[in-house]
Coordinates of C-alpha atoms in Angstrom, one line a residue:
R1 CA 72.6 35.9 26.8
E2 CA 74.0 38.0 29.6
A3 CA 72.3 41.2 28.3
I4 CA 68.9 39.4 28.3
T5 CA 69.6 38.1 31.8
N6 CA 70.3 41.6 33.0
L7 CA 67.2 42.9 31.2
A8 CA 65.0 40.3 33.0
R9 CA 66.5 40.9 36.4
H10 CA 66.9 44.6 36.5
S11 CA 65.1 46.7 33.9
R12 CA 61.4 46.5 34.7
A13 CA 60.9 46.6 30.9
D14 CA 57.9 45.2 29.1
R15 CA 59.5 45.3 25.6
C16 CA 62.9 44.4 24.2
R17 CA 64.3 44.7 20.7
I18 CA 67.2 42.5 19.6
T19 CA 69.0 43.3 16.4
L20 CA 71.9 41.7 14.6
V21 CA 73.5 43.8 11.9
R22 CA 76.4 43.1 9.6
E23 CA 78.2 46.3 8.7
P24 CA 81.2 46.5 6.3
K25 CA 83.8 46.2 9.1
E26 CA 81.9 44.9 12.1
I27 CA 78.9 42.8 13.3
V28 CA 76.7 44.5 15.9
L29 CA 74.4 42.6 18.3
S30 CA 72.2 45.1 20.1
V31 CA 69.6 44.6 23.0
H32 CA 67.4 47.6 23.6
D33 CA 64.7 47.6 26.3
N34 CA 62.1 50.2 27.4
G35 CA 62.9 49.8 31.1
V36 CA 62.2 52.7 33.4
Q37 CA 64.9 53.8 35.8
T38 CA 65.7 56.9 37.8
E39 CA 68.9 58.9 37.2
S40 CA 70.4 57.5 40.4
Q41 CA 69.7 54.0 39.3
R42 CA 71.4 54.6 36.0
Q43 CA 74.4 56.2 37.7
S44 CA 74.6 53.3 40.1
A45 CA 74.6 50.8 37.3
F46 CA 77.8 52.3 35.9
E47 CA 79.5 52.8 39.3
N48 CA 78.7 49.3 40.5
A49 CA 79.0 47.5 37.2
G50 CA 78.2 43.9 37.9
H51 CA 80.2 41.0 36.8
G52 CA 77.9 40.6 33.8
L53 CA 78.8 43.9 32.1
I54 CA 82.4 43.6 33.1
G55 CA 82.5 40.0 31.8
M56 CA 80.8 41.0 28.5
R57 CA 83.3 43.8 28.0
E58 CA 86.3 41.6 28.7
R59 CA 85.2 38.8 26.4
L60 CA 84.5 41.2 23.5
E61 CA 87.8 43.0 24.0
E62 CA 89.6 39.6 23.8
L63 CA 88.0 39.2 20.4
G64 CA 89.0 42.7 19.2
G65 CA 85.5 44.1 19.9
R66 CA 83.9 46.5 22.2
L67 CA 80.8 46.9 24.4
I68 CA 78.6 50.0 24.4
V69 CA 76.1 50.6 27.1
D70 CA 73.6 53.4 26.6
P71 CA 71.2 54.1 29.5
S72 CA 69.1 56.7 27.7
D73 CA 65.5 55.7 26.6
G74 CA 65.6 52.4 28.5
W75 CA 68.8 50.5 28.2
R76 CA 70.8 49.6 25.1
I77 CA 73.7 47.2 25.2
A78 CA 75.5 46.8 21.9
A79 CA 78.3 44.2 21.2
H80 CA 80.6 45.2 18.3
L81 CA 82.8 42.6 16.8
P82 CA 85.1 42.8 13.8
A83 CA 83.5 41.2 10.8
P84 CA 85.3 38.4 9.0
R85 CA 86.3 39.3 5.5
L86 CA 83.8 38.1 2.9
Q87 CA 85.3 35.9 0.2
T88 CA 85.0 37.7 -3.1
E89 CA 86.4 34.9 -5.3
P90 CA 84.6 31.6 -5.7
R91 CA 86.4 28.7 -4.1
T92 CA 87.9 26.1 -6.3
S93 CA 86.9 22.6 -5.5
R94 CA 89.5 19.8 -5.4
S95 CA 86.9 17.1 -5.0
Q96 CA 85.3 15.2 -7.9
P97 CA 82.4 16.8 -9.6
M98 CA 78.9 15.6 -8.7
P99 CA 77.4 13.2 -11.3
S100 CA 74.7 14.9 -13.4
R101 CA 72.4 12.0 -12.8
I102 CA 72.1 9.9 -9.7
P103 CA 71.9 6.2 -10.6
S104 CA 68.6 4.7 -9.7
R105 CA 68.4 1.6 -7.5
P106 CA 65.4 -0.6 -7.0
V107 CA 63.6 0.1 -3.7
P108 CA 63.3 -3.1 -1.6
S109 CA 59.8 -4.2 -0.8

């Protein structure tokens, strides 16, 4: 949400692409816009990183992730988080099996 807020406030973009990709070891949420900025504006964004970027980075690091900010070709902000392991074996159920046929009941009129 913070990346979208930054885009709306600062980027002067007219397009945005949001992607969510699960890779073998991580999940990546990426926001990429086509905003136009001068070189001094790009440098200023890094030197004066607002609370939004700092907060995003801190929250991701607490979860074992990382934040990548790429100011080339618009702006791209990518949140990388470790992916939970996929379960490869089926779970065994301790509950009773479902009946093969649900008993019918008369419908009240």
